[in-house]
PDB file of C-alpha atoms in Angstrom:
ATOM      1  CA  MET A  26    -136.731  34.600-118.122  1.00 87.00           C
ATOM      2  CA  ASN A  27    -137.265  32.969-114.741  1.00 90.00           C
ATOM      3  CA  LEU A  28    -140.035  30.715-113.444  1.00 90.00           C
ATOM      4  CA  TRP A  29    -140.687  30.960-109.701  1.00 93.00           C
ATOM      5  CA  ASP A  30    -142.516  28.587-107.342  1.00 91.00           C
ATOM      6  CA  LEU A  31    -144.316  30.897-104.915  1.00 93.00           C
ATOM      7  CA  ARG A  32    -145.022  28.105-102.434  1.00 94.00           C
ATOM      8  CA  CYS A  33    -141.331  27.698-101.590  1.00 94.00           C
ATOM      9  CA  GLN A  34    -140.230  31.103-102.928  1.00 94.00           C
ATOM     10  CA  LYS A  35    -137.571  29.566-105.158  1.00 95.00           C
ATOM     11  CA  LYS A  36    -136.617  29.893-108.769  1.00 93.00           C
ATOM     12  CA  VAL A  37    -137.557  26.686-110.602  1.00 90.00           C
ATOM     13  CA  PHE A  38    -135.522  27.433-113.724  1.00 87.00           C
ATOM     14  CA  SER A  39    -134.209  30.145-116.017  1.00 88.00           C
ATOM     15  CA  ILE A  40    -134.208  30.355-119.771  1.00 86.00           C
ATOM     16  CA  PRO A  41    -131.209  32.537-120.598  1.00 82.00           C
ATOM     17  CA  ASP A  42    -130.969  34.519-123.808  1.00 84.00           C
ATOM     18  CA  ILE A  43    -134.515  33.780-124.917  1.00 88.00           C
ATOM     19  CA  HIS A  44    -134.349  37.053-126.866  1.00 92.00           C
ATOM     20  CA  GLN A  45    -131.426  38.960-128.375  1.00 91.00           C
ATOM     21  CA  LYS A  46    -132.447  42.166-126.573  1.00 94.00           C
ATOM     22  CA  THR A  47    -134.500  43.203-123.542  1.00 95.00           C
ATOM     23  CA  PRO A  48    -137.723  41.249-122.888  1.00 94.00           C
ATOM     24  CA  THR A  49    -140.735  43.562-122.546  1.00 97.00           C
ATOM     25  CA  CYS A  50    -143.593  41.231-121.629  1.00 97.00           C
ATOM     26  CA  CYS A  51    -144.222  37.666-120.474  1.00 96.00           C
ATOM     27  CA  LEU A  52    -147.440  35.754-119.920  1.00 96.00           C
ATOM     28  CA  PHE A  53    -148.662  32.197-119.589  1.00 96.00           C
ATOM     29  CA  THR A  54    -150.832  30.635-122.260  1.00 95.00           C
ATOM     30  CA  PRO A  55    -154.323  29.787-120.943  1.00 95.00           C
ATOM     31  CA  ASN A  56    -153.452  26.092-120.519  1.00 95.00           C
ATOM     32  CA  GLY A  57    -150.297  27.008-118.552  1.00 95.00           C
ATOM     33  CA  ASN A  58    -148.049  24.822-120.714  1.00 95.00           C
ATOM     34  CA  CYS A  59    -146.240  27.635-122.515  1.00 95.00           C
ATOM     35  CA  VAL A  60    -145.117  31.193-122.006  1.00 95.00           C
ATOM     36  CA  ILE A  61    -145.359  34.033-124.530  1.00 96.00           C
ATOM     37  CA  THR A  62    -142.562  36.623-124.434  1.00 97.00           C
ATOM     38  CA  THR A  63    -141.954  39.826-126.384  1.00 98.00           C
ATOM     39  CA  SER A  64    -138.799  41.863-126.806  1.00 98.00           C
ATOM     40  CA  THR A  65    -137.175  45.046-128.029  1.00 98.00           C
ATOM     41  CA  ASP A  66    -135.479  42.837-130.642  1.00 97.00           C
ATOM     42  CA  GLY A  67    -138.823  42.859-132.509  1.00 97.00           C
ATOM     43  CA  SER A  68    -139.734  39.252-131.786  1.00 97.00           C
ATOM     44  CA  THR A  69    -142.489  37.357-130.010  1.00 97.00           C
ATOM     45  CA  LYS A  70    -141.781  33.821-128.832  1.00 96.00           C
ATOM     46  CA  CYS A  71    -143.805  30.935-127.462  1.00 94.00           C
ATOM     47  CA  THR A  72    -141.738  28.604-125.267  1.00 94.00           C
ATOM     48  CA  ASP A  73    -142.837  25.207-123.968  1.00 94.00           C
ATOM     49  CA  LEU A  74    -142.331  25.089-120.188  1.00 93.00           C
ATOM     50  CA  ARG A  75    -141.706  21.345-120.082  1.00 93.00           C
ATOM     51  CA  SER A  76    -139.075  21.017-122.807  1.00 93.00           C
ATOM     52  CA  LEU A  77    -137.921  24.686-122.674  1.00 92.00           C
ATOM     53  CA  ARG A  78    -137.992  24.650-126.485  1.00 94.00           C
ATOM     54  CA  THR A  79    -139.109  27.667-128.469  1.00 94.00           C
ATOM     55  CA  LEU A  80    -142.172  26.465-130.375  1.00 93.00           C
ATOM     56  CA  LEU A  81    -142.893  29.656-132.282  1.00 91.00           C
ATOM     57  CA  THR A  82    -141.003  32.819-133.193  1.00 94.00           C
ATOM     58  CA  LEU A  83    -142.849  35.741-134.797  1.00 95.00           C
ATOM     59  CA  ARG A  84    -140.955  38.647-136.388  1.00 95.00           C
ATOM     60  CA  ASP A  85    -143.679  40.632-138.131  1.00 95.00           C
ATOM     61  CA  HIS A  86    -143.342  43.995-136.360  1.00 96.00           C
ATOM     62  CA  ARG A  87    -140.957  46.663-137.686  1.00 96.00           C
ATOM     63  CA  ASN A  88    -139.826  47.792-134.212  1.00 98.00           C
ATOM     64  CA  ALA A  89    -139.763  46.611-130.589  1.00 98.00           C
ATOM     65  CA  VAL A  90    -142.687  44.424-129.520  1.00 98.00           C
ATOM     66  CA  SER A  91    -143.985  45.997-126.325  1.00 98.00           C
ATOM     67  CA  SER A  92    -146.725  43.666-125.119  1.00 98.00           C
ATOM     68  CA  ALA A  93    -148.890  40.652-125.846  1.00 98.00           C
ATOM     69  CA  ALA A  94    -152.239  39.228-124.819  1.00 98.00           C
ATOM     70  CA  ILE A  95    -153.906  35.924-125.556  1.00 96.00           C
ATOM     71  CA  ALA A  96    -157.619  35.134-125.535  1.00 94.00           C
ATOM     72  CA  ARG A  97    -158.795  32.780-122.809  1.00 93.00           C
ATOM     73  CA  ASP A  98    -159.566  30.047-125.362  1.00 92.00           C
ATOM     74  CA  GLY A  99    -155.990  30.321-126.672  1.00 91.00           C
ATOM     75  CA  LYS A 100    -157.110  30.931-130.259  1.00 91.00           C
ATOM     76  CA  LEU A 101    -156.102  34.589-130.665  1.00 94.00           C
ATOM     77  CA  LEU A 102    -152.678  36.042-129.862  1.00 96.00           C
ATOM     78  CA  VAL A 103    -152.291  39.827-129.948  1.00 97.00           C
ATOM     79  CA  THR A 104    -149.014  41.767-130.032  1.00 98.00           C
ATOM     80  CA  THR A 105    -148.372  45.513-129.913  1.00 98.00           C
ATOM     81  CA  SER A 106    -145.325  47.463-130.944  1.00 98.00           C
ATOM     82  CA  TRP A 107    -143.452  50.717-130.999  1.00 97.00           C
ATOM     83  CA  ASP A 108    -144.213  50.629-134.750  1.00 97.00           C
ATOM     84  CA  LYS A 109    -147.761  51.830-133.799  1.00 96.00           C
ATOM     85  CA  THR A 110    -149.468  48.623-134.938  1.00 96.00           C
ATOM     86  CA  VAL A 111    -151.420  45.780-133.377  1.00 96.00           C
ATOM     87  CA  HIS A 112    -150.974  42.304-134.861  1.00 96.00           C
ATOM     88  CA  LEU A 113    -153.598  39.571-134.504  1.00 96.00           C
ATOM     89  CA  TYR A 114    -152.546  35.944-134.924  1.00 95.00           C
ATOM     90  CA  ASP A 115    -155.128  33.197-135.395  1.00 89.00           C
ATOM     91  CA  ILE A 116    -153.267  30.523-133.445  1.00 83.00           C
ATOM     92  CA  GLU A 117    -156.015  27.929-133.915  1.00 78.00           C
ATOM     93  CA  THR A 118    -155.904  27.823-137.734  1.00 78.00           C
ATOM     94  CA  GLY A 119    -152.330  29.008-138.244  1.00 77.00           C
ATOM     95  CA  ASN A 120    -153.480  31.205-141.170  1.00 79.00           C
ATOM     96  CA  TYR A 121    -150.875  33.807-140.207  1.00 86.00           C
ATOM     97  CA  ARG A 122    -148.186  31.416-141.487  1.00 83.00           C
ATOM     98  CA  ARG A 123    -149.468  31.786-145.057  1.00 82.00           C
ATOM     99  CA  GLU A 124    -151.112  35.181-144.993  1.00 83.00           C
ATOM    100  CA  GLY A 125    -149.279  37.015-142.213  1.00 84.00           C
ATOM    101  CA  PRO A 126    -151.020  38.488-139.183  1.00 91.00           C
ATOM    102  CA  GLN A 127    -154.100  40.672-139.340  1.00 92.00           C
ATOM    103  CA  ILE A 128    -152.778  44.204-138.756  1.00 92.00           C
ATOM    104  CA  LEU A 129    -154.657  46.980-136.962  1.00 91.00           C
ATOM    105  CA  ALA A 130    -152.801  50.154-137.920  1.00 90.00           C
ATOM    106  CA  ASP A 131    -155.358  52.957-138.022  1.00 89.00           C
ATOM    107  CA  GLY A 132    -155.580  53.787-134.342  1.00 93.00           C
ATOM    108  CA  HIS A 133    -152.500  54.962-132.511  1.00 95.00           C
ATOM    109  CA  THR A 134    -150.285  57.837-133.642  1.00 94.00           C
ATOM    110  CA  GLY A 135    -147.476  56.896-131.257  1.00 96.00           C
ATOM    111  CA  SER A 136    -145.776  53.775-129.935  1.00 97.00           C
ATOM    112  CA  ILE A 137    -148.118  51.287-128.267  1.00 97.00           C
ATOM    113  CA  SER A 138    -146.993  50.217-124.803  1.00 97.00           C
ATOM    114  CA  SER A 139    -149.647  47.801-123.555  1.00 97.00           C
ATOM    115  CA  CYS A 140    -152.639  45.658-124.480  1.00 98.00           C
ATOM    116  CA  ASP A 141    -155.237  43.413-122.904  1.00 97.00           C
ATOM    117  CA  ILE A 142    -158.089  41.350-124.322  1.00 96.00           C
ATOM    118  CA  ASP A 143    -161.445  40.326-122.879  1.00 93.00           C
ATOM    119  CA  ASP A 144    -162.213  36.680-122.146  1.00 90.00           C
ATOM    120  CA  ASN A 145    -164.180  36.236-125.374  1.00 89.00           C
ATOM    121  CA  GLY A 146    -161.340  37.560-127.525  1.00 91.00           C
ATOM    122  CA  ILE A 147    -163.634  40.164-129.077  1.00 92.00           C
ATOM    123  CA  TYR A 148    -162.587  43.408-127.411  1.00 94.00           C
ATOM    124  CA  LEU A 149    -158.988  44.533-127.175  1.00 96.00           C
ATOM    125  CA  ALA A 150    -157.692  47.550-125.241  1.00 96.00           C
ATOM    126  CA  THR A 151    -154.408  49.240-126.188  1.00 97.00           C
ATOM    127  CA  GLY A 152    -152.612  52.221-124.696  1.00 96.00           C
ATOM    128  CA  GLY A 153    -149.518  54.102-125.689  1.00 95.00           C
ATOM    129  CA  HIS A 154    -147.340  57.138-126.117  1.00 95.00           C
ATOM    130  CA  ASP A 155    -150.075  59.091-127.934  1.00 95.00           C
ATOM    131  CA  LYS A 156    -151.930  59.300-124.572  1.00 93.00           C
ATOM    132  CA  CYS A 157    -154.890  57.361-125.987  1.00 93.00           C
ATOM    133  CA  VAL A 158    -156.615  54.191-124.905  1.00 94.00           C
ATOM    134  CA  ILE A 159    -158.225  52.456-127.839  1.00 95.00           C
ATOM    135  CA  LEU A 160    -160.904  49.784-127.619  1.00 95.00           C
ATOM    136  CA  TRP A 161    -160.801  47.580-130.719  1.00 96.00           C
ATOM    137  CA  ASP A 162    -163.345  45.115-132.058  1.00 94.00           C
ATOM    138  CA  THR A 163    -161.097  42.218-133.119  1.00 93.00           C
ATOM    139  CA  GLU A 164    -163.806  40.565-135.222  1.00 92.00           C
ATOM    140  CA  LYS A 165    -164.582  43.669-137.293  1.00 93.00           C
ATOM    141  CA  ARG A 166    -160.928  44.813-137.155  1.00 93.00           C
ATOM    142  CA  GLU A 167    -161.913  48.369-136.251  1.00 94.00           C
ATOM    143  CA  VAL A 168    -161.695  50.992-133.517  1.00 95.00           C
ATOM    144  CA  LYS A 169    -164.785  50.904-131.325  1.00 94.00           C
ATOM    145  CA  LEU A 170    -163.766  53.702-128.945  1.00 92.00           C
ATOM    146  CA  CYS A 171    -160.843  56.092-128.426  1.00 92.00           C
ATOM    147  CA  LEU A 172    -160.355  57.585-124.948  1.00 89.00           C
ATOM    148  CA  LYS A 173    -158.170  60.675-124.698  1.00 88.00           C
ATOM    149  CA  ARG A 174    -158.221  61.265-120.949  1.00 79.00           C
ATOM    150  CA  HIS A 175    -154.521  61.133-120.109  1.00 83.00           C
ATOM    151  CA  THR A 176    -151.994  63.967-120.233  1.00 85.00           C
ATOM    152  CA  ASP A 177    -148.990  61.642-120.446  1.00 88.00           C
ATOM    153  CA  TRP A 178    -148.266  58.362-122.205  1.00 90.00           C
ATOM    154  CA  ILE A 179    -150.003  55.251-120.966  1.00 92.00           C
ATOM    155  CA  ASN A 180    -147.837  52.577-119.351  1.00 92.00           C
ATOM    156  CA  ASP A 181    -150.386  49.819-118.877  1.00 94.00           C
ATOM    157  CA  VAL A 182    -153.974  48.814-119.643  1.00 95.00           C
ATOM    158  CA  HIS A 183    -156.089  45.960-118.288  1.00 94.00           C
ATOM    159  CA  MET A 184    -159.661  44.902-119.014  1.00 93.00           C
ATOM    160  CA  THR A 185    -162.170  43.134-116.831  1.00 89.00           C
ATOM    161  CA  LYS A 186    -162.986  39.616-117.989  1.00 87.00           C
ATOM    162  CA  ASP A 187    -166.348  40.754-119.377  1.00 86.00           C
ATOM    163  CA  GLY A 188    -164.699  43.615-121.291  1.00 84.00           C
ATOM    164  CA  LYS A 189    -166.846  46.310-119.676  1.00 86.00           C
ATOM    165  CA  TRP A 190    -164.111  48.128-117.755  1.00 89.00           C
ATOM    166  CA  ILE A 191    -160.606  49.271-118.659  1.00 90.00           C
ATOM    167  CA  LEU A 192    -158.004  50.162-116.037  1.00 90.00           C
ATOM    168  CA  THR A 193    -155.176  52.433-117.222  1.00 90.00           C
ATOM    169  CA  ALA A 194    -151.920  53.622-115.659  1.00 88.00           C
ATOM    170  CA  SER A 195    -149.827  56.641-116.623  1.00 87.00           C
ATOM    171  CA  LYS A 196    -146.776  58.379-115.162  1.00 81.00           C
ATOM    172  CA  VAL A 197    -148.501  61.697-114.475  1.00 77.00           C
ATOM    173  CA  ASP A 198    -152.208  60.904-114.323  1.00 70.00           C
ATOM    174  CA  PRO A 199    -153.948  58.889-111.621  1.00 62.00           C
ATOM    175  CA  ILE A 200    -155.120  55.395-112.447  1.00 61.00           C
ATOM    176  CA  VAL A 201    -158.283  55.708-114.518  1.00 63.00           C
ATOM    177  CA  ASN A 202    -161.039  53.098-114.410  1.00 64.00           C
ATOM    178  CA  THR A 203    -163.480  53.500-117.287  1.00 66.00           C
ATOM    179  CA  ASN A 204    -166.750  51.705-118.057  1.00 68.00           C
ATOM    180  CA  VAL A 205    -166.541  51.294-121.831  1.00 67.00           C
ATOM    181  CA  LEU A 206    -169.423  49.018-122.771  1.00 65.00           C
ATOM    182  CA  GLY A 207    -172.115  50.249-120.410  1.00 57.00           C
TER     183      GLY A 207
END
């Protein structure tokens, strides 16, 4: 993993071997102090950017972890996997340490490749190899909407901050922009 300073176009530092296998996703925490990374080794890590120490390692998925998203308030961390599940971690309370993550498993029939969450941490979009985009309600832990508009697997999904629009990308299909909440 590398951190770049865009002002001077230079690499600030590298963290070698953060994962045992290929990293699949990286993102800053909302406060910018840490980075979340996922990997094909089945782990998710949170690394402090000042000390470069790994603060948290999660190994709850049964296959590669493909993506992660974190709510703007930093309280909810979401991970997706090739094991077809979505894991929700309540970072604020740390309940996942005792009880494990909340698992959303009744949605995708194929590997999940991407996820994004709205600013309120309520709606979550996931896309994957089953050619579906699923909108989840994270509070009720249920599928709100399933969009089957792609003819090939979905590489990436992104939501607008208000959660009303989902942008999807697929190898074969054009980019699809969908208004999901009216």
